Tab-separated table of C-alpha atoms and ligand atoms in Angstrom:
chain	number	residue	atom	x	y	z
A	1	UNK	CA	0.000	0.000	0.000
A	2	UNK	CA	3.195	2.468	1.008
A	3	UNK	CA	4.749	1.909	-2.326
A	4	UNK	CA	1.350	1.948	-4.190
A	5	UNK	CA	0.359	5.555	-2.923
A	6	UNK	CA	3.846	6.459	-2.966
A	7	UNK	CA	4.489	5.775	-7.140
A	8	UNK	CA	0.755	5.741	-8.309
A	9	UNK	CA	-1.043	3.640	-10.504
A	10	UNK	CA	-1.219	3.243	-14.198
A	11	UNK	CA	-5.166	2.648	-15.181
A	12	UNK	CA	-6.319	0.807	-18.593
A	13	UNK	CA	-9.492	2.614	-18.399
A	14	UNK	CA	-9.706	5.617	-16.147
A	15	UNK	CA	-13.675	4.964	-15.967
A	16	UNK	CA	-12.971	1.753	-14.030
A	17	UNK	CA	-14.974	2.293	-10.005
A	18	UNK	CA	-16.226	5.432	-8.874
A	19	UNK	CA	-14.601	8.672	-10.260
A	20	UNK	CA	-12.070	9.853	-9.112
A	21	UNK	CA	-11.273	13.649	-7.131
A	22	UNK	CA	-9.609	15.946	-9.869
A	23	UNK	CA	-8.591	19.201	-8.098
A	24	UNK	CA	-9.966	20.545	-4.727
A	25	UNK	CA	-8.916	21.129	-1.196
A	26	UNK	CA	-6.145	19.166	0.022
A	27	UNK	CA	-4.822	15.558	-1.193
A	28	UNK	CA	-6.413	14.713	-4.717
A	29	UNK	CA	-5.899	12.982	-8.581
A	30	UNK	CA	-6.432	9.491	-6.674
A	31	UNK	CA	-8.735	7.187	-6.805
A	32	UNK	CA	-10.074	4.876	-4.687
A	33	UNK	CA	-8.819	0.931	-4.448
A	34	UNK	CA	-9.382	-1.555	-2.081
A	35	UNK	CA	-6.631	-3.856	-0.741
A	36	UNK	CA	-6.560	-6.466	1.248
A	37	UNK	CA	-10.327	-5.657	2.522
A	38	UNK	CA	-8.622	-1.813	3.303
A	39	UNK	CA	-9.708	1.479	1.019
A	40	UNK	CA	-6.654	3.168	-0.327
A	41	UNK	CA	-6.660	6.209	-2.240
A	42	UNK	CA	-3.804	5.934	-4.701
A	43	UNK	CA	-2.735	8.268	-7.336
A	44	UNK	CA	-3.697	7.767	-10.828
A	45	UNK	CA	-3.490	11.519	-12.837
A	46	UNK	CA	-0.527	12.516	-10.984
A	47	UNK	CA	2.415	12.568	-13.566
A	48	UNK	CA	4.177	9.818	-11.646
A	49	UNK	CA	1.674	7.942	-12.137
A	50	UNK	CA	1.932	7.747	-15.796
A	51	UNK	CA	5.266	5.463	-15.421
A	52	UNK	CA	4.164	3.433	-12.144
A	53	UNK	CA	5.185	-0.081	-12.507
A	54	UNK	CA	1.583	-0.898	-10.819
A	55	UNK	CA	-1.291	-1.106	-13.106
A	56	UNK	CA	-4.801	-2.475	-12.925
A	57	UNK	CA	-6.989	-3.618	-15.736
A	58	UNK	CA	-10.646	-3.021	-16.255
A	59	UNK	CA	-12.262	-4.659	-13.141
A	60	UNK	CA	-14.414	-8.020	-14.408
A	61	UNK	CA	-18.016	-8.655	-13.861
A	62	UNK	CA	-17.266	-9.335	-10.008
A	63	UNK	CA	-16.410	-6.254	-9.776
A	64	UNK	CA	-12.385	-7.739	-9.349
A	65	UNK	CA	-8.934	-6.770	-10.942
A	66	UNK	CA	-5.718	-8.224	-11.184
A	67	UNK	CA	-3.027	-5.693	-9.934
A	68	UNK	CA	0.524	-6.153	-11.529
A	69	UNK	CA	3.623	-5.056	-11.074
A	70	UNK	CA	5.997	-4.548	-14.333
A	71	UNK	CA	3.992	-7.221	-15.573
A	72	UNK	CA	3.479	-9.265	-12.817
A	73	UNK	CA	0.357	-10.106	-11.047
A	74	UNK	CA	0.931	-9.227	-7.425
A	75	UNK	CA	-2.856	-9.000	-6.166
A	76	UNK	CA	-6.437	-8.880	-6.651
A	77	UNK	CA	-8.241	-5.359	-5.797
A	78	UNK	CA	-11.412	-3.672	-6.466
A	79	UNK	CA	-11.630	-0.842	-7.086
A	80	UNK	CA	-14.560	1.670	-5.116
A	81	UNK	CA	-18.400	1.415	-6.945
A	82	UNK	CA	-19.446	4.761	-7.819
A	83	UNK	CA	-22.194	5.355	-4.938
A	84	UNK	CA	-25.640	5.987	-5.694
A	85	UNK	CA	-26.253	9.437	-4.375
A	86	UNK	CA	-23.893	10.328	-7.442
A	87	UNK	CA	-27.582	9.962	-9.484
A	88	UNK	CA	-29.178	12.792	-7.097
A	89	UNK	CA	-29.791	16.185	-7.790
A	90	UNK	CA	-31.245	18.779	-5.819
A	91	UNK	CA	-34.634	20.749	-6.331
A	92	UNK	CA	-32.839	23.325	-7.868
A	93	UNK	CA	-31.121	21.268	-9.930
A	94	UNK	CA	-27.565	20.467	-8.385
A	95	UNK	CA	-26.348	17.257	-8.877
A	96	UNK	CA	-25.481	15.924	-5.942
A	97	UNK	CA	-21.726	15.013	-6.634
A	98	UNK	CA	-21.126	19.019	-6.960
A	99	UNK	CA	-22.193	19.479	-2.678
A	100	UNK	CA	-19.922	16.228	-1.334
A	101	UNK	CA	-18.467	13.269	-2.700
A	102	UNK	CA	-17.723	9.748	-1.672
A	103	UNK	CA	-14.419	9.531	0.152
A	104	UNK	CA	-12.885	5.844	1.161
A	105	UNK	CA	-15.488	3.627	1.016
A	106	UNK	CA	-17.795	5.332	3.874
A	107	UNK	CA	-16.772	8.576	3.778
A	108	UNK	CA	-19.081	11.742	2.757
A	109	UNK	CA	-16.704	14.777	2.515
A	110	UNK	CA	-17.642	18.190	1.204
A	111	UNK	CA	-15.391	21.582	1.288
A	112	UNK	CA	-18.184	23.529	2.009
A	113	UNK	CA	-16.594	26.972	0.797
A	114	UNK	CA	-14.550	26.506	-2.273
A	115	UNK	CA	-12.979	29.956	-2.283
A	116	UNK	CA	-9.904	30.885	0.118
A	117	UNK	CA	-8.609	33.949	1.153
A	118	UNK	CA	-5.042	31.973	0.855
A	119	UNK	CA	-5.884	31.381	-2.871
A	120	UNK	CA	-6.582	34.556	-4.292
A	121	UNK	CA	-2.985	34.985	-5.227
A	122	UNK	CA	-1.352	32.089	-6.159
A	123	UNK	CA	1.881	33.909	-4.414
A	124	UNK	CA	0.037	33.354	-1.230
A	125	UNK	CA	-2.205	29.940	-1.853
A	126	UNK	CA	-0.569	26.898	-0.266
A	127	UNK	CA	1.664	25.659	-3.149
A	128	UNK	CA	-0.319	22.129	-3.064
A	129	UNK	CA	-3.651	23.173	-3.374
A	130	UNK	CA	-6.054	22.796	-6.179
A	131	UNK	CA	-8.816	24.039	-4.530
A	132	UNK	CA	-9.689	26.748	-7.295
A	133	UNK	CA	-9.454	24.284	-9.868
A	134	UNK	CA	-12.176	21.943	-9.274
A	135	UNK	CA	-14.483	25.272	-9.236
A	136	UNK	CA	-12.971	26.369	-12.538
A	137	UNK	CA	-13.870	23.393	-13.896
A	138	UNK	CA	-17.552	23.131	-13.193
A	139	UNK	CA	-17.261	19.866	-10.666
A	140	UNK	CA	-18.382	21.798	-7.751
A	141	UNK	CA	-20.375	24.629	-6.661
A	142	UNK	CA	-18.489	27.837	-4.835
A	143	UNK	CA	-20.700	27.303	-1.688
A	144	UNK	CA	-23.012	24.814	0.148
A	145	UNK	CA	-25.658	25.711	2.025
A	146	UNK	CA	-26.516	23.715	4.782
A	147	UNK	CA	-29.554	23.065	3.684
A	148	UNK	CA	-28.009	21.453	0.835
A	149	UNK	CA	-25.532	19.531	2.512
A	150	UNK	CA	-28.394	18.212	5.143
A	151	UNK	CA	-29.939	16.699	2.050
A	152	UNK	CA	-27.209	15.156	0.562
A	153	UNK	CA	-25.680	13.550	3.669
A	154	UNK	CA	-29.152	12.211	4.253
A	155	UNK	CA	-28.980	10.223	1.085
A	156	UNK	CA	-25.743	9.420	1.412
A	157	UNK	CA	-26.581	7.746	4.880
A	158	UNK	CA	-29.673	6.160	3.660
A	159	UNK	CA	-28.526	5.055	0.045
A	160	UNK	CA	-25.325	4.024	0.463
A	161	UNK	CA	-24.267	3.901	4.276
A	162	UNK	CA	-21.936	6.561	4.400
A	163	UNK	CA	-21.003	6.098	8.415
A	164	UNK	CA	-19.138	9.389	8.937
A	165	UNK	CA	-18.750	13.097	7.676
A	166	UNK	CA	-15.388	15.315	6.249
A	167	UNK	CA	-16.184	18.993	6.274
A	168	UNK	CA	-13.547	21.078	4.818
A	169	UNK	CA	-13.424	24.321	4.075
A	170	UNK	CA	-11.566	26.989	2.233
A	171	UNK	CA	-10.411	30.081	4.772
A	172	UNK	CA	-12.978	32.739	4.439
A	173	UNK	CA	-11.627	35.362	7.012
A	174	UNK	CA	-8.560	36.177	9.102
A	175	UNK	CA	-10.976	35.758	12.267
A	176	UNK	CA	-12.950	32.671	12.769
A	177	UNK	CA	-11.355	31.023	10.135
A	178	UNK	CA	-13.922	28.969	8.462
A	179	UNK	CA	-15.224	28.071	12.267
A	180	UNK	CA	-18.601	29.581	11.898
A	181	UNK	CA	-20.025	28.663	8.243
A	182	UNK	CA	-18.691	24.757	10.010
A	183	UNK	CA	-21.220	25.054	13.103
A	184	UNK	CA	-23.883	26.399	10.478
A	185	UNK	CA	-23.064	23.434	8.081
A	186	UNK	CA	-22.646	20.692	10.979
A	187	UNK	CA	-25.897	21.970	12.975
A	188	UNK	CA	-28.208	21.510	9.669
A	189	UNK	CA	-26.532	18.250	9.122
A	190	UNK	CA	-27.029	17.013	12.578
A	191	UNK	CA	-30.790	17.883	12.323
A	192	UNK	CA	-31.395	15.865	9.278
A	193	UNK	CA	-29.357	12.928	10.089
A	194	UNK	CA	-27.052	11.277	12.674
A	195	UNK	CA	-23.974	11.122	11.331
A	196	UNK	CA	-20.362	11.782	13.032
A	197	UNK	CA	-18.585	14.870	11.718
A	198	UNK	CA	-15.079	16.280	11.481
A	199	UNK	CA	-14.563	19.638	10.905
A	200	UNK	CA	-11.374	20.881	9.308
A	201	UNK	CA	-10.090	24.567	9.510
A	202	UNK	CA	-7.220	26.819	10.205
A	203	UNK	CA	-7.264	27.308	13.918
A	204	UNK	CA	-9.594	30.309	14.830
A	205	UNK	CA	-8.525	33.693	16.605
A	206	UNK	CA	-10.706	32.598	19.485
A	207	UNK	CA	-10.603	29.710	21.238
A	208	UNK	CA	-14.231	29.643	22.297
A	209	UNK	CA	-15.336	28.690	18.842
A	210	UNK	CA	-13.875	24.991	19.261
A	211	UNK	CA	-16.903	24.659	21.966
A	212	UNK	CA	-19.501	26.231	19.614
A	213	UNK	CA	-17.975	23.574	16.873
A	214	UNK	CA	-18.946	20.588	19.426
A	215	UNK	CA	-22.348	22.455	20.584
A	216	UNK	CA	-22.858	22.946	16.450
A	217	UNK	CA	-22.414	18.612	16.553
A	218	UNK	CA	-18.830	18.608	15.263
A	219	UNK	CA	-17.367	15.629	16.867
A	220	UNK	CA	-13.466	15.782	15.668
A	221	UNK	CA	-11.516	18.246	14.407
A	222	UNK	CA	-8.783	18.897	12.141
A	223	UNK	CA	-6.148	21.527	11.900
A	224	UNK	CA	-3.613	20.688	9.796
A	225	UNK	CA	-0.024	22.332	9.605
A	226	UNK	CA	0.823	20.157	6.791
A	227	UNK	CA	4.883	21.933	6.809
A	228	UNK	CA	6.530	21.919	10.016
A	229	UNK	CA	9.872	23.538	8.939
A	230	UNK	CA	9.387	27.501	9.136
A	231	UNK	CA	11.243	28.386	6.026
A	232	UNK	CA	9.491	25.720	4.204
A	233	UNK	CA	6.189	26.438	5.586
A	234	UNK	CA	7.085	30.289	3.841
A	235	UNK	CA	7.784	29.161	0.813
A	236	UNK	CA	4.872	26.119	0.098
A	237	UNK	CA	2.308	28.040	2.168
A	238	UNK	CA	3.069	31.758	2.624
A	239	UNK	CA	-0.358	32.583	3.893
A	240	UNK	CA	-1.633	29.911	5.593
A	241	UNK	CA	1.841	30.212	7.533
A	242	UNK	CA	0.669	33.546	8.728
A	243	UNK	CA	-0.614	31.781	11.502
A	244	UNK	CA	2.770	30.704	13.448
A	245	UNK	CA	2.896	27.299	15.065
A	246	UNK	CA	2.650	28.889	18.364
A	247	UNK	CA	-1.473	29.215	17.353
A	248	UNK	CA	-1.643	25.646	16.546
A	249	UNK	CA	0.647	24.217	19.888
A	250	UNK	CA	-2.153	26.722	21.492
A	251	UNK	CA	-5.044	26.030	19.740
A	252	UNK	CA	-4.244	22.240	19.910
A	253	UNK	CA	-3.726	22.342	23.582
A	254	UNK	CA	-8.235	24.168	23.730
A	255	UNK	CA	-9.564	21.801	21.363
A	256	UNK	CA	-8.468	18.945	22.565
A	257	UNK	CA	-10.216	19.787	26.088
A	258	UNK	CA	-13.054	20.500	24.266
A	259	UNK	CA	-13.254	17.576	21.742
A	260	UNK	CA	-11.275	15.097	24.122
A	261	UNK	CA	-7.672	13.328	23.338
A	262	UNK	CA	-7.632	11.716	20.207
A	263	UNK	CA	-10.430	13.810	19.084
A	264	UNK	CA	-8.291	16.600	17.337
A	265	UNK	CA	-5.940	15.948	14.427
A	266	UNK	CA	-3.819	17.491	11.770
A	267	UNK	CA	-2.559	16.522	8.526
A	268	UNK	CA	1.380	16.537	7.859
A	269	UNK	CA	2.356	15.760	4.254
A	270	UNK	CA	5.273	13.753	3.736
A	271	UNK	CA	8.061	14.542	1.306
A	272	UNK	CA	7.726	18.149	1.060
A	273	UNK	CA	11.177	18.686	2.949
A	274	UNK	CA	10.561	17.867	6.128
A	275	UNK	CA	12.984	15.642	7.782
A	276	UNK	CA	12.110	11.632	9.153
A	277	UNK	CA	13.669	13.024	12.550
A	278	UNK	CA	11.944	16.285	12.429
A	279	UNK	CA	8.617	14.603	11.631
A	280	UNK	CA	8.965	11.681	14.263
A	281	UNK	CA	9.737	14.230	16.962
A	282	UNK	CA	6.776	16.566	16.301
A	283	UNK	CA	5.155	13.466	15.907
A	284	UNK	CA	5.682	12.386	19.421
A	285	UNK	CA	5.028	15.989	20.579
A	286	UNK	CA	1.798	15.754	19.004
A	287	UNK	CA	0.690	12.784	20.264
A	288	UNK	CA	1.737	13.740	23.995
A	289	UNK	CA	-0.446	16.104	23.711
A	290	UNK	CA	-3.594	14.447	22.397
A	291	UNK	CA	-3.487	15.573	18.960
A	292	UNK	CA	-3.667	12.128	16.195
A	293	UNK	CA	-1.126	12.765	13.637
A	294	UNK	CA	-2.277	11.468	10.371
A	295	UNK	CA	1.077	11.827	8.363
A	296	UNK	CA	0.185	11.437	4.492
A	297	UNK	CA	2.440	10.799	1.606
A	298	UNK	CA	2.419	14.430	-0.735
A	299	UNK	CA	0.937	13.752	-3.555
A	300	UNK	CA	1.708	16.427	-6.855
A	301	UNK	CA	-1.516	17.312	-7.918
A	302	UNK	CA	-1.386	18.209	-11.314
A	303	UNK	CA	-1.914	22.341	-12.560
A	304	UNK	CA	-0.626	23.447	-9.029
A	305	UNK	CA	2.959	24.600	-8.556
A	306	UNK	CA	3.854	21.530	-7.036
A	307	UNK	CA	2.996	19.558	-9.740
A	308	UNK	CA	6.738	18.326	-10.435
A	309	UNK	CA	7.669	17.938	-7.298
A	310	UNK	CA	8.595	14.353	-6.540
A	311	UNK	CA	6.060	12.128	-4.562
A	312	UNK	CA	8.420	10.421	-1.423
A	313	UNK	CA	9.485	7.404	-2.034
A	314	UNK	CA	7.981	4.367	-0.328
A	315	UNK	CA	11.037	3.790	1.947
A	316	UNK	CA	11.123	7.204	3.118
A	317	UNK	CA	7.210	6.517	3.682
A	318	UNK	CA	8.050	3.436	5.829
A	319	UNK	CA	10.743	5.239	7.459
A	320	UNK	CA	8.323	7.646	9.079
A	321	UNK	CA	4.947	5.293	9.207
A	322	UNK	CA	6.868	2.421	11.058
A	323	UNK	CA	7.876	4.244	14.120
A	324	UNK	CA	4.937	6.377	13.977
A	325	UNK	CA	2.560	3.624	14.382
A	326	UNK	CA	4.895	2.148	17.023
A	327	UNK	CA	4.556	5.506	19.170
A	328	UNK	CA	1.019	5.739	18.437
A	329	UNK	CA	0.445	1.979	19.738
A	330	UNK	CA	2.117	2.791	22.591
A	331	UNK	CA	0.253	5.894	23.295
A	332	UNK	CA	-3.299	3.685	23.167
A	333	UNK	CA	-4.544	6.644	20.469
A	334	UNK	CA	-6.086	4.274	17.771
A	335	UNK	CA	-7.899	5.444	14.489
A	336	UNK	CA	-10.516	3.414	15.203
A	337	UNK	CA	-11.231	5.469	18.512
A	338	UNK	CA	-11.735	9.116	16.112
A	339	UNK	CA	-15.244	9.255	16.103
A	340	UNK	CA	-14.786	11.380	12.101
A	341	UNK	CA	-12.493	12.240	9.819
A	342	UNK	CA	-9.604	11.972	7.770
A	343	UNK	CA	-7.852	9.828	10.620
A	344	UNK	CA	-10.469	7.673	10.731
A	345	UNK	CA	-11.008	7.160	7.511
A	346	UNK	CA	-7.162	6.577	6.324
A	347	UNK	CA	-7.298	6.702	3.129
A	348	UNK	CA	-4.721	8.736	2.189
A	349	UNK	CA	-2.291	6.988	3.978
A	350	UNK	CA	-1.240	3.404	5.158
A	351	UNK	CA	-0.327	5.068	8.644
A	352	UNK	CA	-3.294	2.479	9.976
A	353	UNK	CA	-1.403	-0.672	8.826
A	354	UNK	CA	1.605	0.418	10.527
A	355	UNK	CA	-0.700	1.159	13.427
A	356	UNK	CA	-2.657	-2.049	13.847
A	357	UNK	CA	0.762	-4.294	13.131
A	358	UNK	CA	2.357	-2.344	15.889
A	359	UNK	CA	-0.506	-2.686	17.994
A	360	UNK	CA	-0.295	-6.598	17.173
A	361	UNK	CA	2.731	-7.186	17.677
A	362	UNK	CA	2.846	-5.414	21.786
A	363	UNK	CA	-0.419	-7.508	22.255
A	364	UNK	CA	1.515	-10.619	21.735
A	365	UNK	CA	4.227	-9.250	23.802
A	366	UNK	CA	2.485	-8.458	26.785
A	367	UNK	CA	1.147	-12.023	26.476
A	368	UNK	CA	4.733	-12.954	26.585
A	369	UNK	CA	4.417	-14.627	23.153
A	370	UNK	CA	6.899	-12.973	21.332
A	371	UNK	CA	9.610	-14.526	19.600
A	372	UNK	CA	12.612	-13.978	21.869
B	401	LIG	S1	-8.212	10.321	4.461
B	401	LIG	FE1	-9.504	12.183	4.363
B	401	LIG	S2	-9.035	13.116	2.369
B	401	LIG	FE2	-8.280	10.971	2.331
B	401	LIG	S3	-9.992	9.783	1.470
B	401	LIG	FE3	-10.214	9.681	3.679
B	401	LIG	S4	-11.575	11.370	4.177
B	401	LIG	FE4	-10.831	11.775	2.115
């Protein structure tokens, strides 16, 4: 799965399963793949992924593919069936695919502003982002209302059990950050139908709007530094690094008494220059203080500025995922325990394996069956 989401995947027929995220907020250009019984989201219109030595042929009638490697079969996957909601439209004639797509294989994520404050000037916009593209390009609508997303998620819940919620969000404002069109979007949400949410925004200028998230029915929440290094984090995303890690230690520190420990994550994306040691040890920082840290391989998304920029290779990938889900193991914080959200869900990276094979393997030690 590491080296899979780390050099793509070459497609016969790029109609095969559901279709895939082109464009958008945060990690896109994958689609998704099941492996092994777990949902993977692995490149396929990155540029890299035009020479992977992975590709998959049309799936057969079962819904089944044979994955190879230069050549050589090396396993069967599926890949994702395009959900049903994807038929919907709304009264006013918005399909629903344009107000929140199918993430994973239970997943119902939306960005419900798809404007940014950071994006207005692609010398300021996060150097990763294609969140302006998608919009360009007619696949989504600028904003959802809640009432919109309330019927959507609905659907999505009752058509094709959709068991959790991603709401992202483009930054509106230099105050609440996105906090307060989240509570408007989760509350409608909530009323229509009971399904866990994560919100994901920059952290806000006050603290007290992490409790009006939770009142609004967020139940997780994501800020996500993505950089850690300070001169990196000016150069890939000169706005967004307006708001100095300081905020986030801070802001980590009042969510997580609001939302609880293991409640509040944030997103780091491998391979943009940060080092194994200096990821590992903000890792650990992280995690001491209650915050998940769902560490994702970069992937070049292309018609941003990044788009040329090397995806990490799969060693330095296990480099950082091994220990990582050793420490998180250790700490007892398990994605299974995150009620929603992009941690949850794992997708976008195979962090989880790591997690659950560390977790394995100090269950058989404390039963003092390990191989000595
Ligand atoms: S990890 Fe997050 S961004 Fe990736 S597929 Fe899952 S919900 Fe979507």
């Amino acid at each position: 799965m590491t080296e899979l989401q780390s050099l793509g995947l070459r497609l016969s027929d790029h109609r095969a399963g559901a279709p895939s995220r082109r464009g958008g907020a945060g990690p896109s250009d994958h689609k998704a793949l099941v492996v092994d019984g777990t949902t993977v989201m692995v490149p396929v219109h990155t540029h890299g992924a035009y020479d992977s030595p992975f590709r998959a042929e049309v799936p057969g009638a079962d819904g089944n593919t044979v994955l190879t490697r230069d050549g050589k079969p090396v396993a069967i996957v599926r890949f994702a069936r395009p959900p049903r909601f994807y038929a919907l439209q709304t009264g006013d004639g918005v399909p629903y695919w344009q107000i929140a797509t199918l993430h994973g294989s239970d997943v119902l994520a939306t960005t419900v502003l798809q404007t940014c404050i950071r994006y207005e000037s692609r010398k300021r916009a996060c150097q990763f982002c294609a969140i302006g593209q998608s919009l360009a390009a007619g696949r989504t609508i600028a904003h959802k209302t809640p009432a919109q997303l309330a019927e959507v998620a609905r659907s999505a819940v009752e058509l094709d059990g959709v068991r959790h919620m991603v709401m992202t969000t483009g930054t509106p404002n230099k105050t609440d950050r996105g906090a307060a069109v989240l509570c408007d979007s989760a509350q409608a949400v909530k009323a229509a139908v009971e399904l866990p949410i994560q919100g994901q925004c920059e952290p806000p200028d006050d603290d007290r709007w992490f409790q009006r998230m939770k009142d609004a029915g967020i139940d997780s929440l994501g800020m996500h530094l993505e950089v850690l290094d300070p001169l990196l984090r000016a150069r890939i995303l000169p706005g967004k690094a307006d708001v100095p890690l300081e905020r986030y230690r801070s802001a980590f520190d009042a969510a997580v008494a609001v939302f609880g420990r293991g409640q509040v994550s944030t997103y780091l994306l491998a391979g943009l220059g940060d080092t194994t040691a200096a990821l590992l040890s903000e890792c650990e920082r992280l995690i001491a203080q209650g915050v998940y840290p769902f560490v994702v391989p970069f992937v070049p998304i292309s018609g941003t500025p990044l788009e040329d920029h090397p995806a990490p290779a799969a060693d330095f990938m296990r480099a950082v995922l091994a220990p990582l889900g050793a420490m998180l193991a250790r700490a007892g914080m398990r994605s299974t325990d995150i009620k929603a959200g992009c941690g949850r869900c794992g997708a976008c990276s195979s962090l989880a394996s790591f997690e659950r094979s560390a977790g394995a393997q100090s269950t058989v030690a404390l039963q003092g069956l390990a191989p000595r």
